[in-house]
């Protein structure tokens, strides 16, 4: 080859080298000699050291955990960092089985004060929670020790979690608090249906959170939203086993921020306790829930497919006679098909103090798979704005398609809903660590629950219920209080709104 050409080529090559941002991505392999991580050993130190270097790097960096199984006592990755970081986990990280051996009392893996983080790699965060579920007495013991969340994001922005599995968390799988613009893409969340308090993704005080192409099977809510959440989108999610997707519980704290702008689209619920749910405490603080849209939903073997419960009160420790003050409005349930395992497929128990407004139900095609009567709906204190393509039985007796002139006040039947499955002994998380960042304690919440005990109330079982015509209703249960409630619950909205 010509010498001149060689020189030109060499110079060009050097120039290219010089101007290539070789530092565009720095690579920190936790199993490299520098960090010394090895499969089948604990890599807590290696990982934290790699993080320190990555966080200090002025260039984008990748922390790499290759295939293999590693122990991890716990790690909290704290910013602010100088440049975006990708934590690429191909292997399986395992938590200690004993809660007490996890480094932090409430977090196994935590990310705080970060921007532009990517968590990826196809790996697994195995919380090894089985022992913790057995020991979980958080429903009765306020000093309980079973609160270790698998993965927490606190004050984190512009972050992507993709191709990651959270397995058998001791408490929640993911907790998202005070974050903006977080996307879960193709995540997998798995724990047995009878595991305790293992909510899939809990989100509070955060905006722009997307969960897409994700499968969640767990022992508590698949996704639950605390206060101060807006612009959320959940699409192509499968949920089951689990307790469904829930807005709330809300109203348990003073000064809660609104929950607004939630789109839940193309979601399949499979053998879940609830499907599309909104729940607030009775005797609650004020709050606002609006612009919530459940759309294109498939229910398979779901106990309570569509439910708004403003008297949510596990263990009957609250005073249901005092209504919820959380205002729910602009909610839609559209194109929801499938099967219900209880006859009460649509259940709206709204607050008589602040009734639900502008609720749309359309294209509801649910069938009851059991033999205890016929499919039915129950609506108290709700103003249904649009009812279209819904059978009468599922629209609280309203004809459908709805139009103001044709909507007929259907004579209500009064029944005691014997098949109510929102049981008194629910084992869901009450306080959890839902609305708080790491380490904020929940005494306020507990006080609310503990001080507001009262005689068991059966009021919730006395409702205006509409069902298929030949469903025999049980009457003869009316007590004065129930009659008052009936008047409030039905006739007022009837005259005011229909
Ligand atoms: C995340 O975004 C919020 C709102 O834009 C901002 O206040 C906060 O400082 C950001 N967090 C970090 C770690 O930069
Ligand atoms: C959200 O975060 C992603 C990932 O960092 C980023 O690409 C995107 O621009 C962010 N979106 C907004 C609206 O800031
Ligand atoms: C979900 O998957 C679809 C199809 O594979 C893709 O188009 C979409 O971008 C994914 N969603 C997110 C948020 O990555
Ligand atoms: C839906 O999510 C699943 C993973 O749960 C994925 O395999 C599938 O490609 C996604 N479909 C679309 C259309 O995004
Ligand atoms: C909707 O969800 C189902 C089941 O998860 C999936 O097969 C389908 O591809 C999804 N469609 C879209 C448009 O995401
Ligand atoms: C529901 O789950 C069962 C058992 O896990 C599974 O066999 C079935 O295919 C699922 N159905 C749908 C529609 O996803
Ligand atoms: C229906 O769901 C229940 C849990 O609610 C579950 O035990 C049962 O196996 C499911 N049946 C089918 C056919 O999937
Ligand atoms: C509900 O929607 C109506 C009209 O679509 C709008 O005027 C109203 O402000 C909304 N309410 C809330 C609380 O967002
Ligand atoms: C009525 O609802 C069913 C079930 O959701 C749907 O398949 C059908 O297309 C809807 N029809 C109209 C006219 O909206």
Coordinates of C-alpha atoms and ligand atoms in Angstrom, one line a residue:
X1 CA 0.0 0.0 0.0
X2 CA 1.1 3.5 -0.8
X3 CA 3.0 5.1 2.1
X4 CA 1.1 8.4 1.8
X5 CA -2.3 6.6 1.9
X6 CA -1.1 4.7 5.0
X7 CA -0.2 7.9 6.7
X8 CA -3.5 9.5 5.8
X9 CA -5.3 6.4 7.1
X10 CA -3.3 6.4 10.3
X11 CA -3.9 10.1 11.0
X12 CA -7.6 9.7 10.3
X13 CA -7.7 6.7 12.6
X14 CA -6.0 8.7 15.4
X15 CA -8.3 11.7 14.8
X16 CA -11.3 9.4 15.0
X17 CA -10.0 8.0 18.3
X18 CA -9.3 11.4 19.7
X19 CA -12.8 12.7 19.0
X20 CA -14.6 9.6 19.9
X21 CA -16.0 10.1 23.4
X22 CA -14.3 7.0 24.8
X23 CA -15.7 7.9 28.1
X24 CA -19.3 8.0 26.8
X25 CA -20.0 5.0 28.9
X26 CA -17.8 3.8 31.7
X27 CA -18.2 0.2 32.7
X28 CA -17.9 -1.0 36.3
X29 CA -18.1 -4.8 36.6
X30 CA -18.7 -5.8 40.2
X31 CA -16.9 -9.1 39.5
X32 CA -13.7 -7.3 38.2
X33 CA -10.5 -7.5 40.3
X34 CA -11.1 -4.0 41.5
X35 CA -14.4 -4.8 43.2
X36 CA -13.9 -8.5 43.8
X37 CA -17.5 -9.7 43.7
X38 CA -17.9 -13.4 43.1
X39 CA -20.9 -15.6 42.4
X40 CA -22.3 -17.4 45.5
X41 CA -20.8 -14.8 47.9
X42 CA -22.1 -11.6 49.3
X43 CA -21.4 -8.7 47.0
X44 CA -22.8 -5.9 49.2
X45 CA -19.4 -4.2 49.4
X46 CA -18.4 -4.7 45.8
X47 CA -21.7 -3.2 44.6
X48 CA -21.5 -0.2 46.9
X49 CA -17.9 0.5 45.9
X50 CA -18.8 0.3 42.2
X51 CA -21.7 2.7 42.9
X52 CA -19.4 5.2 44.6
X53 CA -17.2 5.2 41.5
X54 CA -20.1 5.3 39.1
X55 CA -21.7 8.2 41.0
X56 CA -18.5 10.2 40.9
X57 CA -18.0 9.6 37.2
X58 CA -18.6 12.7 35.1
X59 CA -19.5 10.3 32.2
X60 CA -22.4 8.0 31.8
X61 CA -21.6 4.7 33.4
X62 CA -22.8 1.1 33.7
X63 CA -22.6 -1.0 36.8
X64 CA -22.6 -4.6 35.7
X65 CA -23.7 -7.6 37.7
X66 CA -23.1 -10.7 35.4
X67 CA -25.1 -13.9 35.4
X68 CA -24.9 -15.9 38.6
X69 CA -26.4 -15.8 42.1
X70 CA -25.1 -13.3 44.6
X71 CA -26.0 -12.5 48.2
X72 CA -26.8 -8.9 49.0
X73 CA -27.4 -7.7 52.6
X74 CA -28.8 -4.5 51.4
X75 CA -27.8 -1.4 49.4
X76 CA -29.0 2.1 49.3
X77 CA -27.7 4.0 46.3
X78 CA -27.7 7.7 47.0
X79 CA -27.2 10.6 44.7
X80 CA -26.8 13.2 43.6
X81 CA -24.6 11.7 40.9
X82 CA -22.7 13.5 38.2
X83 CA -24.1 11.6 35.2
X84 CA -26.7 9.0 34.3
X85 CA -26.1 5.5 35.6
X86 CA -27.3 2.2 34.4
X87 CA -27.4 -0.7 36.9
X88 CA -27.4 -3.7 34.7
X89 CA -28.2 -6.8 36.6
X90 CA -28.1 -10.1 34.7
X91 CA -27.7 -12.2 37.7
X92 CA -29.9 -12.9 40.7
X93 CA -29.4 -10.9 43.9
X94 CA -30.7 -12.6 47.0
X95 CA -31.7 -10.9 50.3
X96 CA -30.9 -12.5 53.7
X97 CA -33.9 -14.6 54.8
X98 CA -33.9 -13.0 58.2
X99 CA -35.4 -9.5 58.2
X100 CA -33.0 -8.5 60.9
X101 CA -30.0 -9.2 58.8
X102 CA -31.0 -6.7 56.1
X103 CA -28.8 -3.6 56.4
X104 CA -31.7 -1.2 56.6
X105 CA -34.9 -1.9 58.6
X106 CA -37.3 -0.9 55.8
X107 CA -35.4 -1.2 52.5
X108 CA -33.4 -3.9 50.9
X109 CA -32.4 -2.0 47.7
X110 CA -33.0 1.7 47.6
X111 CA -32.4 4.5 45.2
X112 CA -32.5 8.1 46.4
X113 CA -31.9 11.6 45.0
X114 CA -31.1 10.5 41.5
X115 CA -31.8 11.5 38.0
X116 CA -31.6 9.4 34.8
X117 CA -31.1 6.0 36.3
X118 CA -31.7 2.9 34.3
X119 CA -32.3 -0.4 36.1
X120 CA -32.0 -3.2 33.5
X121 CA -30.4 -6.5 32.6
X122 CA -33.1 -9.3 32.9
X123 CA -31.9 -10.2 36.4
X124 CA -33.9 -10.9 39.5
X125 CA -34.1 -9.2 42.9
X126 CA -35.1 -12.1 45.2
X127 CA -36.3 -10.8 48.5
X128 CA -36.6 -14.4 50.0
X129 CA -39.7 -13.3 51.9
X130 CA -41.2 -16.6 53.0
X131 CA -40.0 -16.3 56.6
X132 CA -41.0 -12.7 56.8
X133 CA -44.6 -13.4 55.7
X134 CA -44.9 -15.9 58.5
X135 CA -43.6 -13.4 61.0
X136 CA -45.7 -10.5 59.7
X137 CA -47.9 -9.3 62.5
X138 CA -48.1 -5.7 61.3
X139 CA -51.8 -5.8 61.4
X140 CA -51.8 -6.2 65.2
X141 CA -48.3 -5.1 66.4
X142 CA -47.2 -1.6 65.7
X143 CA -43.6 -2.4 66.3
X144 CA -43.6 -5.2 63.8
X145 CA -40.5 -6.0 62.0
X146 CA -41.7 -7.1 58.6
X147 CA -41.4 -3.9 56.6
X148 CA -38.5 -4.5 54.2
X149 CA -39.4 -3.2 50.8
X150 CA -37.6 -5.0 48.0
X151 CA -36.8 -1.9 45.9
X152 CA -37.5 1.7 46.8
X153 CA -37.2 4.9 44.7
X154 CA -37.3 8.1 46.8
X155 CA -36.8 11.4 45.0
X156 CA -35.8 9.9 41.7
X157 CA -36.5 11.4 38.3
X158 CA -36.4 10.4 34.6
X159 CA -35.8 6.7 35.3
X160 CA -36.4 3.5 33.5
X161 CA -36.8 0.1 35.1
X162 CA -36.8 -2.5 32.4
X163 CA -36.5 -6.3 32.1
X164 CA -36.2 -6.8 35.8
X165 CA -37.9 -9.3 38.1
X166 CA -38.8 -8.7 41.7
X167 CA -39.4 -12.0 43.4
X168 CA -40.8 -12.9 46.8
X169 CA -40.3 -9.5 48.5
X170 CA -40.6 -9.4 52.3
X171 CA -43.0 -6.5 52.1
X172 CA -43.8 -4.4 49.0
X173 CA -42.0 -5.2 45.8
X174 CA -41.6 -1.6 44.6
X175 CA -42.2 1.6 46.4
X176 CA -42.1 4.8 44.4
X177 CA -42.2 8.0 46.5
X178 CA -41.6 11.6 45.4
X179 CA -40.5 10.7 41.9
X180 CA -41.1 12.2 38.5
X181 CA -41.1 10.4 35.1
X182 CA -40.5 6.8 36.0
X183 CA -41.2 4.0 33.5
X184 CA -41.6 0.3 34.3
X185 CA -41.2 -1.5 31.1
X186 CA -41.4 -5.3 30.9
X187 CA -41.0 -5.9 34.6
X188 CA -42.1 -9.1 36.3
X189 CA -43.3 -9.1 39.8
X190 CA -43.9 -12.4 41.5
X191 CA -44.9 -13.7 44.9
X192 CA -47.4 -16.3 46.0
X193 CA -51.1 -15.2 46.3
X194 CA -51.0 -15.9 50.0
X195 CA -47.9 -13.9 50.8
X196 CA -48.5 -11.0 53.2
X197 CA -48.4 -7.3 52.3
X198 CA -46.5 -7.9 49.1
X199 CA -48.0 -5.1 47.0
X200 CA -46.5 -5.0 43.5
X201 CA -45.9 -1.3 42.9
X202 CA -47.0 1.3 45.4
X203 CA -46.8 4.9 44.1
X204 CA -47.2 8.1 46.2
X205 CA -46.5 11.8 45.7
X206 CA -45.2 11.1 42.2
X207 CA -46.0 12.2 38.7
X208 CA -45.7 10.6 35.3
X209 CA -45.3 7.0 36.3
X210 CA -45.9 4.5 33.5
X211 CA -46.1 0.8 34.0
X212 CA -46.2 -1.0 30.7
X213 CA -45.9 -4.6 29.4
X214 CA -45.6 -5.8 32.9
X215 CA -46.9 -8.9 34.7
X216 CA -47.7 -8.8 38.4
X217 CA -48.7 -11.7 40.5
X218 CA -48.6 -11.2 44.2
X219 CA -50.3 -11.4 47.6
X220 CA -51.7 -7.8 47.9
X221 CA -52.5 -5.0 45.5
X222 CA -50.8 -5.4 42.1
X223 CA -50.5 -1.6 41.9
X224 CA -51.7 0.8 44.6
X225 CA -51.7 4.6 44.5
X226 CA -51.2 6.8 47.5
X227 CA -51.9 10.6 47.6
X228 CA -50.2 13.1 45.4
X229 CA -50.1 11.1 42.3
X230 CA -50.9 12.3 38.8
X231 CA -50.3 11.6 35.2
X232 CA -50.1 7.9 35.6
X233 CA -50.5 5.3 32.9
X234 CA -50.7 1.5 33.2
X235 CA -51.0 -0.4 30.0
X236 CA -50.7 -4.0 29.0
X237 CA -50.4 -5.1 32.6
X238 CA -51.6 -8.5 33.8
X239 CA -52.5 -8.7 37.4
X240 CA -53.1 -11.9 39.3
X241 CA -53.1 -13.4 41.8
X242 CA -53.4 -10.3 43.9
X243 CA -55.9 -7.8 45.2
X244 CA -56.2 -5.8 42.0
X245 CA -55.3 -2.2 41.0
X246 CA -56.4 0.3 43.7
X247 CA -56.6 4.0 44.0
X248 CA -56.1 4.4 47.7
X249 CA -56.7 3.8 50.5
X250 CA -57.1 7.6 50.8
X251 CA -58.2 9.9 53.6
X252 CA -56.1 8.3 56.3
X253 CA -53.8 11.4 56.7
X254 CA -54.3 15.1 57.1
X255 CA -53.3 17.2 54.1
X256 CA -53.3 14.5 51.5
X257 CA -52.7 15.7 48.0
X258 CA -55.1 14.8 45.2
X259 CA -54.9 11.8 43.0
X260 CA -55.7 12.9 39.4
X261 CA -55.1 11.7 35.9
X262 CA -54.8 7.9 35.9
X263 CA -55.3 5.8 32.8
X264 CA -55.5 2.1 33.3
X265 CA -55.8 0.5 29.9
X266 CA -55.6 -2.9 28.5
X267 CA -55.2 -4.7 31.8
X268 CA -56.1 -8.3 32.5
X269 CA -57.1 -9.2 36.0
X270 CA -56.8 -13.0 36.6
X271 CA -58.2 -14.6 39.8
X272 CA -57.8 -11.4 41.8
X273 CA -59.8 -10.4 44.8
X274 CA -60.6 -7.0 43.2
X275 CA -60.3 -5.6 39.7
X276 CA -60.7 -1.9 39.2
X277 CA -61.0 -0.3 42.6
X278 CA -61.0 3.0 44.4
X279 CA -61.1 3.0 48.2
X280 CA -61.2 5.6 50.9
X281 CA -61.5 5.4 54.7
X282 CA -64.7 6.4 56.4
X283 CA -64.4 9.1 59.1
X284 CA -61.6 10.4 57.0
X285 CA -59.7 13.5 56.3
X286 CA -60.5 15.4 53.1
X287 CA -59.1 14.6 49.7
X288 CA -59.7 14.5 46.0
X289 CA -59.7 11.8 43.4
X290 CA -60.5 12.7 39.9
X291 CA -59.9 11.8 36.3
X292 CA -59.5 8.1 36.8
X293 CA -60.1 5.9 33.7
X294 CA -60.3 2.2 33.6
X295 CA -60.5 1.1 30.0
X296 CA -60.3 -2.1 27.9
X297 CA -60.1 -4.4 30.9
X298 CA -60.5 -8.2 31.0
X299 CA -61.6 -9.8 34.2
X300 CA -61.0 -13.5 34.6
X301 CA -62.4 -15.1 37.8
X302 CA -62.4 -11.8 39.8
X303 CA -64.3 -11.5 43.1
X304 CA -65.1 -7.7 43.0
X305 CA -64.5 -6.6 39.4
X306 CA -65.6 -3.0 39.7
X307 CA -65.7 -1.3 43.1
X308 CA -65.6 2.1 44.7
X309 CA -65.5 1.6 48.4
X310 CA -65.7 4.8 50.5
X311 CA -66.2 2.7 53.7
X312 CA -63.0 0.7 53.4
X313 CA -62.4 -0.4 56.9
X314 CA -60.4 -3.6 57.4
X315 CA -61.0 -5.2 60.8
X316 CA -63.9 -2.8 61.4
X317 CA -61.6 -0.6 63.4
X318 CA -63.0 2.6 62.1
X319 CA -66.3 4.4 62.5
X320 CA -68.3 3.8 59.3
X321 CA -71.1 6.0 60.5
X322 CA -69.0 9.1 59.8
X323 CA -68.7 9.4 56.0
X324 CA -65.5 9.7 54.0
X325 CA -64.6 13.3 53.1
X326 CA -62.7 12.3 50.0
X327 CA -64.4 13.6 46.9
X328 CA -64.4 11.2 43.9
X329 CA -65.3 12.6 40.5
X330 CA -64.7 12.1 36.7
X331 CA -64.2 8.4 36.8
X332 CA -64.9 6.0 33.9
X333 CA -65.1 2.3 33.6
X334 CA -65.2 1.5 29.9
X335 CA -65.2 -1.8 27.9
X336 CA -64.8 -4.2 30.8
X337 CA -65.5 -7.8 30.0
X338 CA -65.1 -11.2 31.6
X339 CA -66.2 -13.1 34.7
X340 CA -67.0 -12.3 38.3
X341 CA -67.0 -15.0 41.0
X342 CA -69.5 -13.0 43.1
X343 CA -72.9 -11.8 41.9
X344 CA -72.2 -8.2 42.9
X345 CA -70.0 -7.2 40.0
X346 CA -70.4 -3.5 40.1
X347 CA -70.3 -2.0 43.6
X348 CA -70.3 1.8 44.2
X349 CA -70.4 2.6 47.9
X350 CA -69.8 6.4 47.8
X351 CA -69.9 8.9 50.6
X352 CA -73.2 10.5 51.5
X353 CA -71.3 13.5 52.6
X354 CA -69.5 14.0 49.3
X355 CA -71.2 11.8 46.7
X356 CA -69.3 10.4 43.7
X357 CA -69.9 12.6 40.6
X358 CA -69.6 12.2 36.9
X359 CA -69.0 8.5 36.9
X360 CA -69.3 6.8 33.5
X361 CA -69.9 3.1 33.0
X362 CA -70.0 1.8 29.4
X363 CA -69.5 -1.4 27.6
X364 CA -69.6 -3.5 30.8
X365 CA -70.0 -7.2 29.8
X366 CA -69.5 -9.3 32.9
X367 CA -70.9 -12.7 33.8
X368 CA -71.3 -14.3 37.1
X369 CA -69.8 -17.8 37.3
X370 CA -71.3 -19.0 40.5
X371 CA -74.7 -20.2 41.6
X372 CA -75.8 -17.8 44.3
X373 CA -78.3 -15.7 42.4
X374 CA -77.8 -13.4 39.5
X375 CA -75.3 -10.8 38.5
X376 CA -76.1 -7.5 40.1
X377 CA -74.9 -4.0 40.9
X378 CA -75.1 -1.7 43.9
X379 CA -74.9 2.1 43.8
X380 CA -75.1 4.4 46.7
X381 CA -74.5 8.1 46.5
X382 CA -73.2 8.1 43.0
X383 CA -74.1 10.3 40.1
X384 CA -73.8 8.2 37.0
X385 CA -73.1 10.6 34.2
X386 CA -73.0 8.2 31.3
X387 CA -74.4 4.7 31.2
X388 CA -74.1 3.1 27.8
X389 CA -74.1 -0.4 26.7
X390 CA -74.6 -1.8 30.2
X391 CA -77.3 -4.2 31.2
X392 CA -79.8 -3.0 33.7
X393 CA -78.6 -5.4 36.3
X394 CA -75.1 -3.9 36.1
X395 CA -76.2 -0.3 36.0
X396 CA -78.2 -0.2 39.2
X397 CA -81.4 -0.5 37.4
X398 CA -80.8 2.2 34.9
X399 CA -81.8 1.5 31.3
X400 CA -79.0 1.5 28.9
X401 CA -78.0 3.1 26.6
X402 CA -78.7 6.0 28.8
X403 CA -80.3 9.2 27.8
X404 CA -81.8 11.7 30.2
X405 CA -85.4 11.3 28.8
X406 CA -85.4 7.6 28.9
X407 CA -83.6 6.9 32.1
X408 CA -86.3 5.5 34.4
X409 CA -86.2 5.5 38.1
X410 CA -86.3 1.9 38.6
X411 CA -88.0 0.7 41.8
X412 CA -85.2 -0.5 43.9
X413 CA -85.1 -3.8 45.6
X414 CA -83.6 -3.9 49.0
X415 CA -81.4 -6.7 49.7
X416 CA -78.8 -7.8 52.1
X417 CA -75.9 -8.6 50.0
X418 CA -74.9 -11.9 51.4
X419 CA -72.2 -12.5 49.0
X420 CA -70.3 -9.5 49.8
X421 CA -66.7 -10.6 49.7
X422 CA -65.0 -7.5 51.0
X423 CA -64.6 -9.4 54.2
X424 CA -64.2 -8.1 57.7
X425 CA -60.9 -9.8 58.2
X426 CA -59.0 -8.5 55.3
X427 CA -55.4 -9.0 55.5
X428 CA -54.3 -6.1 53.4
X429 CA -51.8 -3.6 54.5
X430 CA -53.4 -0.8 56.3
X431 CA -50.6 1.5 57.0
X432 CA -47.8 -0.3 55.3
X433 CA -45.2 2.2 54.2
X434 CA -47.5 3.4 51.5
X435 CA -47.6 7.1 51.8
X436 CA -44.2 7.7 53.3
X437 CA -40.7 7.7 52.2
X438 CA -38.3 5.4 53.9
X439 CA -38.2 5.6 57.7
X440 CA -41.2 7.9 58.1
X441 CA -43.2 6.2 60.9
X442 CA -46.8 5.4 60.7
X443 CA -48.0 6.2 64.2
X444 CA -50.4 8.8 63.0
X445 CA -52.1 6.2 60.8
X446 CA -52.3 3.7 63.6
X447 CA -53.8 6.2 66.0
X448 CA -56.6 6.8 63.5
X449 CA -57.3 3.2 63.3
X450 CA -57.0 2.4 67.0
X451 CA -59.1 5.3 68.4
X452 CA -62.0 5.0 66.1
X453 CA -63.2 1.6 67.0
X454 CA -66.9 1.0 67.6
X455 CA -69.6 -1.6 67.5
X456 CA -69.5 -3.7 64.5
X457 CA -71.7 -2.2 61.9
X458 CA -73.7 -4.1 59.4
X459 CA -74.8 -1.0 57.6
X460 CA -72.7 -1.8 54.5
X461 CA -74.8 -4.9 53.9
X462 CA -78.0 -2.9 53.7
X463 CA -78.0 -1.2 50.4
X464 CA -80.1 -0.3 47.4
X465 CA -79.3 -3.1 45.2
X466 CA -80.4 -3.8 41.7
X467 CA -80.2 -7.2 40.2
X468 CA -81.6 -9.5 37.5
X469 CA -85.4 -9.6 37.9
X470 CA -85.7 -13.0 39.3
X471 CA -83.1 -12.6 41.9
X472 CA -84.9 -13.1 45.2
X473 CA -83.9 -10.4 47.6
X474 CA -83.8 -10.7 51.4
X475 CA -85.9 -8.1 53.1
X476 CA -86.9 -7.7 56.7
X477 CA -83.5 -6.4 57.8
X478 CA -84.4 -2.8 58.1
X479 CA -83.4 -1.0 61.2
X480 CA -84.1 2.8 61.7
X481 CA -80.5 3.7 61.0
X482 CA -80.7 1.7 57.8
X483 CA -83.8 3.5 56.7
X484 CA -82.2 6.8 57.2
X485 CA -79.3 5.6 55.3
X486 CA -81.5 4.4 52.5
X487 CA -83.2 7.7 52.3
X488 CA -79.9 9.5 52.1
X489 CA -78.3 6.9 49.9
X490 CA -80.9 6.5 47.3
X491 CA -83.7 9.0 47.3
X492 CA -81.6 12.1 47.6
X493 CA -79.5 11.2 44.6
X494 CA -82.5 10.0 42.8
X495 CA -84.4 13.3 43.0
X496 CA -81.3 15.4 42.7
X497 CA -79.8 13.7 39.7
X498 CA -81.8 11.4 37.7
Ligands
LIG1 C1 -36.6 15.7 40.5 O1 -37.5 16.7 39.9 C2 -38.0 17.6 40.9 C3 -39.1 18.3 40.2 O2 -38.7 18.7 38.9 C4 -36.9 18.4 41.4 O3 -37.5 19.3 42.4 C5 -35.9 17.5 42.1 O4 -34.8 18.3 42.6 C6 -35.4 16.5 41.1 N1 -34.6 15.5 41.8 C7 -33.3 15.4 41.6 C8 -32.6 14.3 42.4 O5 -32.7 16.1 40.9
LIG2 C1 -38.4 10.8 31.1 O1 -37.2 10.1 31.4 C2 -36.7 9.5 30.2 C3 -35.5 8.6 30.7 O2 -34.5 9.4 31.3 C4 -36.3 10.6 29.2 O3 -35.8 10.0 28.1 C5 -37.5 11.4 28.9 O4 -37.1 12.5 28.1 C6 -38.1 12.0 30.2 N1 -39.3 12.6 29.8 C7 -39.6 13.9 30.2 C8 -40.9 14.4 29.8 O5 -38.8 14.5 30.9
LIG3 C1 -44.7 -2.0 25.4 O1 -44.5 -2.9 24.4 C2 -44.9 -2.4 23.1 C3 -44.8 -3.5 22.1 O2 -43.7 -4.3 22.3 C4 -44.0 -1.2 22.8 O3 -44.4 -0.6 21.6 C5 -44.1 -0.1 23.9 O4 -43.2 0.9 23.6 C6 -43.8 -0.8 25.2 N1 -44.1 0.2 26.2 C7 -43.1 0.9 26.9 C8 -43.5 1.9 27.9 O5 -41.9 0.6 26.7
LIG4 C1 -47.7 -7.1 26.7 O1 -46.8 -7.4 27.8 C2 -46.2 -8.7 27.6 C3 -45.4 -8.9 28.9 O2 -46.1 -8.9 30.0 C4 -45.3 -8.7 26.4 O3 -44.8 -10.0 26.2 C5 -46.2 -8.4 25.2 O4 -45.4 -8.3 24.1 C6 -46.9 -7.0 25.4 N1 -47.7 -6.8 24.3 C7 -47.8 -5.6 23.7 C8 -48.7 -5.4 22.6 O5 -47.1 -4.6 24.1
LIG5 C1 -53.2 -5.9 25.7 O1 -53.0 -6.9 26.7 C2 -52.9 -8.2 26.3 C3 -52.8 -9.2 27.4 O2 -51.8 -8.7 28.3 C4 -51.8 -8.4 25.2 O3 -51.8 -9.7 24.7 C5 -52.1 -7.4 24.1 O4 -51.0 -7.5 23.2 C6 -52.1 -6.0 24.6 N1 -52.5 -5.1 23.6 C7 -51.9 -3.9 23.5 C8 -52.3 -3.0 22.4 O5 -51.1 -3.5 24.3
LIG6 C1 -55.4 -17.0 34.1 O1 -54.5 -17.7 35.0 C2 -54.6 -19.1 34.8 C3 -53.8 -19.8 35.8 O2 -52.7 -19.1 36.2 C4 -54.1 -19.4 33.4 O3 -54.1 -20.8 33.1 C5 -55.0 -18.7 32.4 O4 -54.4 -18.8 31.1 C6 -55.1 -17.2 32.7 N1 -56.1 -16.6 31.8 C7 -55.9 -15.5 31.1 C8 -57.0 -15.0 30.3 O5 -54.9 -14.8 31.2
LIG7 C1 -60.4 -18.3 40.9 O1 -59.8 -17.4 41.8 C2 -59.6 -18.0 43.1 C3 -59.0 -17.0 44.0 O2 -59.9 -15.9 44.1 C4 -58.7 -19.2 43.0 O3 -58.6 -19.8 44.2 C5 -59.2 -20.2 41.9 O4 -58.3 -21.2 41.7 C6 -59.5 -19.5 40.6 N1 -60.1 -20.4 39.7 C7 -59.7 -20.5 38.5 C8 -60.5 -21.5 37.6 O5 -58.7 -20.0 38.0
LIG8 C1 -64.5 16.9 35.9 O1 -64.8 17.1 34.5 C2 -65.5 18.3 34.2 C3 -65.9 18.3 32.8 O2 -65.3 17.3 32.0 C4 -64.6 19.5 34.6 O3 -65.3 20.7 34.3 C5 -64.3 19.4 36.1 O4 -63.4 20.4 36.4 C6 -63.6 18.0 36.4 N1 -63.5 17.9 37.8 C7 -62.3 17.7 38.4 C8 -62.3 17.7 39.9 O5 -61.3 17.6 37.8
LIG9 C1 -70.9 -3.0 24.0 O1 -70.0 -3.6 24.9 C2 -69.5 -4.8 24.4 C3 -68.7 -5.4 25.5 O2 -67.9 -4.5 26.2 C4 -68.6 -4.5 23.2 O3 -68.1 -5.7 22.7 C5 -69.5 -3.9 22.1 O4 -68.7 -3.5 21.0 C6 -70.2 -2.6 22.7 N1 -71.1 -2.1 21.7 C7 -71.2 -0.8 21.5 C8 -72.3 -0.4 20.5 O5 -70.5 0.0 22.1

